[in-house]
Structures are given as structure tokens and as C-alpha cells.
Tab-separated table of C-alpha atoms in Angstrom:
chain	number	residue	atom	x	y	z
A	1	MET	CA	16.733	75.026	35.516
A	2	SER	CA	13.769	73.998	33.458
A	3	ASN	CA	10.478	75.678	33.961
A	4	PRO	CA	7.625	73.244	34.743
A	5	SER	CA	5.361	75.320	32.565
A	6	ASP	CA	7.588	74.770	29.463
A	7	PRO	CA	6.065	72.386	26.930
A	8	LYS	CA	7.700	68.921	26.935
A	9	PRO	CA	9.957	68.255	23.903
A	10	PRO	CA	8.373	65.788	21.490
A	11	ARG	CA	9.345	62.170	22.208
A	12	LYS	CA	11.783	60.854	19.593
A	13	GLY	CA	10.870	57.852	17.466
A	14	LEU	CA	11.978	54.328	18.320
A	15	ILE	CA	14.581	54.129	15.552
A	16	ARG	CA	16.094	57.490	16.536
A	17	ARG	CA	16.273	56.415	20.213
A	18	LEU	CA	17.877	53.102	19.294
A	19	TRP	CA	20.373	54.884	17.032
A	20	ASN	CA	21.305	57.381	19.743
A	21	GLY	CA	21.574	54.616	22.327
A	22	PHE	CA	23.813	52.575	20.039
A	23	TRP	CA	26.309	55.409	19.699
A	24	SER	CA	26.226	56.561	23.351
A	25	PRO	CA	29.053	55.582	25.700
A	26	THR	CA	28.031	52.854	28.099
A	27	GLY	CA	27.864	53.808	31.721
A	28	VAL	CA	27.511	50.344	33.225
A	29	ILE	CA	29.874	48.101	31.246
A	30	SER	CA	33.641	48.347	31.365
A	31	MET	CA	35.896	48.500	28.311
A	32	GLY	CA	37.361	45.109	29.260
A	33	PHE	CA	33.921	43.512	29.406
A	34	LEU	CA	33.037	44.922	25.985
A	35	LEU	CA	36.321	43.711	24.467
A	36	ILE	CA	36.046	40.199	25.889
A	37	ALA	CA	32.355	39.904	24.988
A	38	GLY	CA	33.029	41.199	21.453
A	39	PHE	CA	35.932	38.769	21.048
A	40	ILE	CA	33.841	35.787	22.148
A	41	ALA	CA	30.904	36.877	19.994
A	42	GLY	CA	33.277	37.205	17.030
A	43	ILE	CA	34.640	33.687	17.510
A	44	LEU	CA	31.139	32.244	17.846
A	45	PHE	CA	29.851	34.088	14.799
A	46	TRP	CA	32.822	33.213	12.603
A	47	GLY	CA	32.832	29.587	13.735
A	48	ALA	CA	29.128	29.231	12.976
A	49	PHE	CA	29.535	30.967	9.630
A	50	ASN	CA	32.459	28.798	8.577
A	51	TRP	CA	30.708	25.627	9.780
A	52	SER	CA	27.601	26.515	7.774
A	53	MET	CA	29.761	27.189	4.733
A	54	ASP	CA	31.436	23.794	5.122
A	55	LEU	CA	28.038	22.082	5.299
A	56	THR	CA	27.290	23.400	1.810
A	57	ASN	CA	30.458	21.668	0.591
A	58	THR	CA	29.187	18.169	1.313
A	59	GLU	CA	28.108	15.838	-1.485
A	60	GLU	CA	24.741	15.305	0.230
A	61	PHE	CA	24.057	19.021	0.057
A	62	CYS	CA	25.149	19.350	-3.583
A	63	VAL	CA	22.991	16.493	-4.853
A	64	SER	CA	19.956	17.276	-2.719
A	65	CYS	CA	18.532	19.178	-5.698
A	66	HIS	CA	16.606	17.237	-8.347
A	67	THR	CA	18.568	18.885	-11.166
A	68	MET	CA	21.834	17.360	-9.939
A	69	GLU	CA	20.728	13.753	-10.567
A	70	THR	CA	22.083	13.551	-14.119
A	71	ASN	CA	25.567	14.847	-13.368
A	72	LEU	CA	25.693	12.788	-10.158
A	73	GLY	CA	25.046	9.620	-12.181
A	74	GLU	CA	27.772	10.520	-14.664
A	75	TYR	CA	30.249	11.371	-11.930
A	76	ARG	CA	29.636	7.994	-10.235
A	77	GLU	CA	30.959	6.262	-13.351
A	78	THR	CA	34.297	8.065	-13.190
A	79	VAL	CA	37.629	7.480	-11.519
A	80	HIS	CA	37.037	10.428	-9.204
A	81	TYR	CA	34.226	8.453	-7.543
A	82	ASN	CA	35.635	4.914	-7.523
A	83	ASN	CA	39.283	4.003	-7.868
A	84	HIS	CA	41.960	1.615	-6.640
A	85	SER	CA	43.356	3.993	-4.033
A	86	GLY	CA	40.059	4.737	-2.277
A	87	VAL	CA	40.570	8.493	-2.477
A	88	ARG	CA	37.418	10.243	-3.615
A	89	ALA	CA	36.985	13.722	-5.015
A	90	ILE	CA	33.490	15.022	-4.290
A	91	CYS	CA	31.660	17.873	-6.059
A	92	SER	CA	33.196	20.643	-3.972
A	93	ASP	CA	36.743	19.369	-4.514
A	94	CYS	CA	36.474	20.282	-8.195
A	95	HIS	CA	33.932	23.104	-8.111
A	96	VAL	CA	34.718	25.065	-4.926
A	97	PRO	CA	38.087	26.796	-4.504
A	98	HIS	CA	39.997	26.436	-1.243
A	99	GLU	CA	41.093	30.076	-1.131
A	100	TRP	CA	38.647	31.990	1.044
A	101	GLN	CA	37.655	34.887	-1.210
A	102	TYR	CA	37.265	32.614	-4.245
A	103	LYS	CA	35.274	30.160	-2.122
A	104	VAL	CA	32.849	32.870	-1.019
A	105	LYS	CA	32.589	34.035	-4.618
A	106	ALA	CA	31.722	30.490	-5.744
A	107	LYS	CA	29.052	30.234	-3.030
A	108	ILE	CA	27.477	33.534	-4.033
A	109	MET	CA	27.504	32.570	-7.704
A	110	ALA	CA	25.911	29.223	-6.831
A	111	VAL	CA	22.736	31.122	-5.937
A	112	LYS	CA	21.915	30.935	-9.632
A	113	ASP	CA	21.788	27.118	-9.319
A	114	VAL	CA	19.083	27.450	-6.669
A	115	TYR	CA	17.194	29.867	-8.913
A	116	HIS	CA	17.302	27.470	-11.874
A	117	GLU	CA	16.271	24.568	-9.627
A	118	VAL	CA	13.238	26.569	-8.513
A	119	VAL	CA	12.177	27.721	-11.982
A	120	GLY	CA	12.930	24.297	-13.499
A	121	THR	CA	15.365	25.340	-16.216
A	122	ILE	CA	16.922	21.854	-16.432
A	123	SER	CA	14.276	19.738	-14.739
A	124	THR	CA	13.833	17.267	-17.628
A	125	PRO	CA	16.529	15.198	-19.401
A	126	GLU	CA	15.778	17.072	-22.641
A	127	GLN	CA	16.232	20.438	-20.969
A	128	TYR	CA	19.407	19.193	-19.322
A	129	GLU	CA	20.898	18.134	-22.656
A	130	GLU	CA	19.850	21.427	-24.180
A	131	HIS	CA	21.837	23.314	-21.538
A	132	ARG	CA	24.697	20.848	-21.085
A	133	LEU	CA	27.198	22.617	-23.321
A	134	LYS	CA	26.431	26.023	-21.835
A	135	MET	CA	26.840	24.730	-18.263
A	136	ALA	CA	30.053	22.880	-19.112
A	137	SER	CA	31.358	25.919	-20.924
A	138	ALA	CA	30.940	28.080	-17.806
A	139	VAL	CA	32.956	25.599	-15.721
A	140	TRP	CA	35.672	25.186	-18.369
A	141	ARG	CA	36.044	28.949	-18.648
A	142	LYS	CA	36.510	29.232	-14.884
A	143	MET	CA	39.028	26.389	-14.816
A	144	LYS	CA	40.986	27.643	-17.801
A	145	ALA	CA	41.121	31.165	-16.367
A	146	SER	CA	42.330	29.891	-12.977
A	147	ASP	CA	44.921	27.516	-14.487
A	148	SER	CA	42.857	24.535	-13.245
A	149	ARG	CA	43.335	25.703	-9.660
A	150	GLU	CA	40.951	23.148	-8.171
A	151	CYS	CA	42.600	20.226	-10.038
A	152	ARG	CA	45.944	21.373	-8.682
A	153	ASN	CA	44.705	21.109	-5.093
A	154	CYS	CA	45.329	17.354	-5.510
A	155	HIS	CA	47.381	16.951	-8.700
A	156	ALA	CA	50.721	18.483	-9.653
A	157	LEU	CA	52.539	17.815	-12.917
A	158	GLU	CA	55.810	18.434	-11.109
A	159	TYR	CA	55.218	15.531	-8.703
A	160	MET	CA	54.169	12.979	-11.344
A	161	ASP	CA	56.429	10.026	-12.090
A	162	PHE	CA	55.806	9.632	-15.794
A	163	THR	CA	57.544	6.229	-15.821
A	164	LEU	CA	54.719	4.838	-13.661
A	165	GLN	CA	52.051	6.145	-16.055
A	166	GLU	CA	50.846	4.688	-19.331
A	167	THR	CA	53.104	5.769	-22.178
A	168	ARG	CA	50.472	8.010	-23.703
A	169	ALA	CA	49.669	9.667	-20.380
A	170	GLY	CA	53.333	10.217	-19.549
A	171	GLU	CA	54.011	11.793	-22.929
A	172	SER	CA	50.936	13.973	-22.686
A	173	HIS	CA	51.838	15.249	-19.234
A	174	GLN	CA	55.388	15.992	-20.366
A	175	LYS	CA	53.921	17.937	-23.279
A	176	ALA	CA	51.679	19.787	-20.847
A	177	ILE	CA	54.743	20.915	-18.897
A	178	ASP	CA	56.708	21.828	-22.023
A	179	GLU	CA	53.881	23.831	-23.564
A	180	ASN	CA	52.572	25.384	-20.359
A	181	MET	CA	49.165	23.762	-20.737
A	182	THR	CA	46.597	23.377	-18.006
A	183	CYS	CA	44.640	20.291	-16.878
A	184	ILE	CA	41.296	21.292	-18.387
A	185	ASP	CA	42.901	21.682	-21.831
A	186	CYS	CA	42.646	17.881	-22.186
A	187	HIS	CA	40.376	16.689	-19.365
A	188	GLN	CA	37.086	18.441	-20.183
A	189	GLY	CA	35.106	15.227	-19.798
A	190	ILE	CA	36.839	13.957	-16.670
A	191	ALA	CA	33.703	13.844	-14.505
A	192	HIS	CA	30.682	14.483	-16.734
A	193	ASP	CA	29.606	13.522	-20.251
A	194	LEU	CA	30.559	15.820	-23.087
A	195	ALA	CA	28.024	17.598	-25.268
A	196	PRO	CA	28.244	17.605	-29.071
A	197	GLY	CA	30.368	20.505	-30.279
A	198	TYR	CA	32.407	20.657	-27.104
A	199	MET	CA	35.730	20.992	-28.932
A	200	GLU	CA	34.600	24.072	-30.832
A	201	GLU	CA	33.187	25.522	-27.626
A	202	TYR	CA	36.411	24.929	-25.717
A	203	GLN	CA	38.479	26.404	-28.556
A	204	LYS	CA	36.266	29.487	-28.357
A	205	ILE	CA	36.949	29.770	-24.613
A	206	VAL	CA	40.683	29.378	-25.162
A	207	ASP	CA	40.677	32.067	-27.839
A	208	GLU	CA	38.631	34.474	-25.741
A	209	ILE	CA	40.827	34.075	-22.664
A	210	ALA	CA	43.969	34.362	-24.793
A	211	GLY	CA	42.542	37.554	-26.267
A	212	GLU	CA	41.841	38.994	-22.810
A	213	GLN	CA	45.319	38.062	-21.575
A	214	SER	CA	47.107	39.437	-24.638
A	215	ALA	CA	45.098	42.645	-24.317
A	216	ALA	CA	46.223	42.863	-20.680
A	217	VAL	CA	49.929	42.136	-21.182
A	218	GLY	CA	50.303	43.069	-24.854
A	219	ALA	CA	51.543	39.671	-25.999
A	220	PRO	CA	49.590	37.125	-28.051
A	221	THR	CA	48.989	33.759	-26.352
A	222	THR	CA	47.045	30.914	-27.898
A	223	ILE	CA	46.675	27.145	-27.675
A	224	ASP	CA	45.402	25.045	-30.560
A	225	ILE	CA	43.055	22.547	-28.882
A	226	ALA	CA	42.442	20.559	-32.083
A	227	ALA	CA	46.194	20.080	-32.505
A	228	ILE	CA	46.542	18.966	-28.884
A	229	ARG	CA	43.790	16.411	-29.299
A	230	ASP	CA	45.279	15.201	-32.580
A	231	TYR	CA	48.598	14.742	-30.809
A	232	LEU	CA	46.952	12.887	-27.939
A	233	ALA	CA	44.693	10.967	-30.301
A	234	ILE	CA	41.770	11.171	-27.895
A	235	GLY	CA	38.120	11.934	-28.202
A	236	LYS	CA	37.305	12.753	-24.621
A	237	ASP	CA	38.517	12.598	-21.044
B	1	MET	CA	35.313	41.148	-18.502
B	2	LEU	CA	33.380	40.042	-15.450
B	3	GLY	CA	29.733	39.093	-15.847
B	4	PHE	CA	27.177	40.534	-13.427
B	5	LEU	CA	27.098	37.413	-11.252
B	6	ASP	CA	30.878	37.225	-11.379
B	7	PHE	CA	31.038	40.846	-10.249
B	8	LEU	CA	28.598	40.283	-7.370
B	9	GLY	CA	30.501	37.182	-6.281
B	10	THR	CA	33.824	38.999	-6.345
B	11	VAL	CA	32.450	41.909	-4.326
B	12	GLY	CA	30.862	39.534	-1.783
B	13	GLY	CA	34.039	37.498	-1.523
B	14	ASN	CA	36.043	40.623	-0.795
B	15	ILE	CA	33.566	41.982	1.751
B	16	LEU	CA	33.881	38.759	3.761
B	17	SER	CA	37.636	38.600	3.317
B	18	LEU	CA	40.597	40.813	4.254
B	19	PRO	CA	39.513	43.979	2.398
B	20	GLY	CA	36.110	44.012	4.107
B	21	ILE	CA	37.049	42.903	7.598
B	22	VAL	CA	40.597	44.157	8.088
B	23	GLY	CA	39.788	47.222	5.961
B	24	LEU	CA	37.017	48.114	8.408
B	25	ALA	CA	39.320	47.531	11.385
B	26	LEU	CA	42.100	49.640	9.859
B	27	GLY	CA	39.612	52.400	9.092
B	28	MET	CA	38.509	52.381	12.736
B	29	ALA	CA	42.146	52.891	13.724
B	30	THR	CA	42.324	56.417	12.301
B	31	ARG	CA	40.300	59.632	12.156
B	32	ASN	CA	42.108	60.745	9.016
B	33	TRP	CA	40.074	59.967	5.879
B	34	ILE	CA	43.119	60.014	3.596
B	35	VAL	CA	45.030	57.560	5.787
B	36	ALA	CA	41.936	55.332	5.849
B	37	VAL	CA	41.783	55.316	2.039
B	38	ILE	CA	45.492	54.422	1.790
B	39	LEU	CA	45.172	51.632	4.371
B	40	GLY	CA	42.040	50.269	2.670
B	41	ALA	CA	43.669	50.231	-0.760
B	42	GLY	CA	46.774	48.621	0.744
B	43	ILE	CA	44.827	45.780	2.318
B	44	GLY	CA	43.106	45.180	-1.042
B	45	VAL	CA	46.482	44.663	-2.711
B	46	VAL	CA	47.807	42.553	0.185
B	47	GLN	CA	44.780	40.266	-0.022
B	48	MET	CA	45.303	39.615	-3.732
B	49	LEU	CA	48.976	38.830	-3.142
B	50	LEU	CA	48.370	36.662	-0.075
B	51	PHE	CA	45.345	34.685	-1.225
B	52	GLY	CA	46.034	34.803	-4.944
B	53	GLY	CA	48.856	32.329	-4.311
B	54	MET	CA	51.563	35.041	-4.323
B	55	ARG	CA	51.232	35.256	-8.106
B	56	PRO	CA	50.432	38.895	-8.902
B	57	THR	CA	49.836	38.098	-12.587
B	58	HIS	CA	47.372	35.333	-11.788
B	59	ALA	CA	44.612	37.672	-10.658
B	60	THR	CA	42.994	39.809	-13.324
B	61	PHE	CA	42.808	43.603	-13.313
B	62	PRO	CA	39.085	43.693	-12.379
B	63	GLU	CA	39.815	41.438	-9.378
B	64	TYR	CA	42.504	43.816	-8.149
B	65	ALA	CA	40.262	46.821	-8.793
B	66	ILE	CA	37.337	45.311	-6.882
B	67	ALA	CA	39.536	44.219	-3.937
B	68	ILE	CA	41.005	47.730	-3.671
B	69	ALA	CA	37.600	49.407	-4.030
B	70	VAL	CA	36.056	47.186	-1.340
B	71	GLY	CA	39.087	47.819	0.924
B	72	ILE	CA	38.721	51.588	0.510
B	73	ALA	CA	34.960	51.504	1.079
B	74	ALA	CA	35.342	49.376	4.218
B	75	ALA	CA	38.101	51.622	5.562
B	76	LEU	CA	35.939	54.715	4.987
B	77	VAL	CA	33.069	53.075	6.858
B	78	GLY	CA	35.519	52.208	9.649
B	79	CYS	CA	36.749	55.795	9.744
B	80	ALA	CA	33.150	57.046	9.920
B	81	ILE	CA	32.532	54.682	12.854
B	82	ARG	CA	35.590	56.138	14.563
B	83	HIS	CA	34.270	59.692	14.062
B	84	LYS	CA	30.787	58.816	15.259
B	85	GLY	CA	31.597	56.427	18.063
B	86	ALA	CA	34.783	57.727	19.667
B	87	THR	CA	35.949	61.050	21.049
B	88	VAL	CA	39.656	60.327	20.563
């Protein structure tokens, strides 16, 4: 029994009391109540999180920044914006993976776009052109490394009827299958204009990725982009 | 090699995916730190196989390493929660 003359213990700080309360067993709420409430809270939180994430996938969201005007204009001239079938691929279809962990990664990495919008890295047409190759290079590297994963969400070489395609396209796609090529090997300019020196830049990416892969598996792998383009007899797209 | 932003994105993606969430839950299922580490590493590998399109060679070594590391870290946090917040 405590003695009334004993000095009172010092009152603990707010954070300490909250911490202790958080880890103390509840005396007024049942286990079932906690489980059901936690389950409902989890659904609400995850639903809201996923919904917010989906909002950032809309074209309106992507082009709401001033710096996206140039590439939006270029994209609107392409077959991915207007075509005979009426199927449209918007920004996120090509730039945001469907797989959850890669999608979250893309969203986190996109924070740099907000940063550059704020500091005005590409706010003038001159600045945009100055950075065009570097920006394109980053996207090509990602696509090459992922075997054009986002292209393949809609397109599959295996499902193409080459007899319905133009002769050149059919032959090129057959070559792509035979030589284990990926979409971005030929279609670097499919949605945005190409910068001068893009072929050299893409060859550099191909060589670097081949070097990383051969270092990982011990076998050399390389693709000669100039030879592919010579074969296809194309300049871009 | 992963750039810094690439690294941050990969870690964030794993925290909000199976290694982070299920790793935490699996860690909370045991009081044994070693078992928690094994479960966390296991869920890191499972995530890469499941969401990497079932192509183990498609994901790079750093991606596997980060998924496993995040899985282990989450499972250890889960195990610590079990120690702190439960008597069984």
C-alpha cells in the first residue's frame, strides 16, 4: 500500500504515454471488433490509395504540367492518338507498367518530373530540345531492359498476321521474332520526335545493356542497330 | 547498375508490394527472428517470380537483392511487433 507521504512519480511525457497506450492491451474492445475494424480500415485505405494512384495515370494529369506540352503535341500526331480502330494509347499505357511493384517504382521515379517542372529545367523550347535526347535515352533504356514490357501489354509478335501487314512491316516483324529483337529496337520515334544523334545514343544503350547481361550470365549478347535500320531501310518510327 | 532514383523507386515499390506487406504479416506470425528472416527472404523471391511474369531471368540481380532485403526488413519489423505487442 502506498504511503500518502511518498513523493508522486514524475508524470511521463505525452509521447511516452501515447507509446505505452498504443502497446497496452485494450480493456474495452473485443478481439473481434478490432479485427473487423482493422479489416474495414484496410479496405478503405487500400481502395483510396489505389484510386489515387489511378488518377495519376490519366492523360489530364500527365499533361497538366507546362513542360508536357511539347511531347503532347508530338504524340497527338501519331497513330497511338488517332487511328482507324479508335483505340487510343495514352501516356500511362506506354510509360507506366501494369505490374504493381514496377508501377509504384515508376510513380516514385516520376517525382523527378515534378522537380524539373518546378525548377524549370525544360520550360522553354530550346531547353526542351537540349534535353530531348537525354530524356528519350532514359525511356529507351527502360524499355530495352524490360523487353518493351509496356508495348507488349497491347502488342504481341506472336499474334500478328503478317499477311495483313505491309510487306516491309511483315518482314521486319518476322525478323524481330527470328533475331529475338524487342519493339523499341526499331520504334524509338513511335510517339515523340527523335533528336539528332539518336541512333548512336540507342546503340550505346544496347551495348551497355548487353554488357550488363553478358557480365551477369557470362555470354556475350549484342544487337547491331545500324544493321537493323539498314535492313529495314528506315530513318525513324 | 541501378541509379539512385532507380534504387529508391525499387525499394518503394517493394515496400508497398508483397515483400513489405506480406513480409510484415509473416514476421508478425512468429516470435523466432530466424524464421522471420527466412519467411521475409522467401516472400521477396516469390514476389519476383509472381510479378516478374514468372520469368526468373527477366529481373536483374539488384532487383532480387532489394526485394529480398525489403522482405527480410519487413519481417524483422513484424517480428518485433509480435514481441512488443503480444504475450504469446
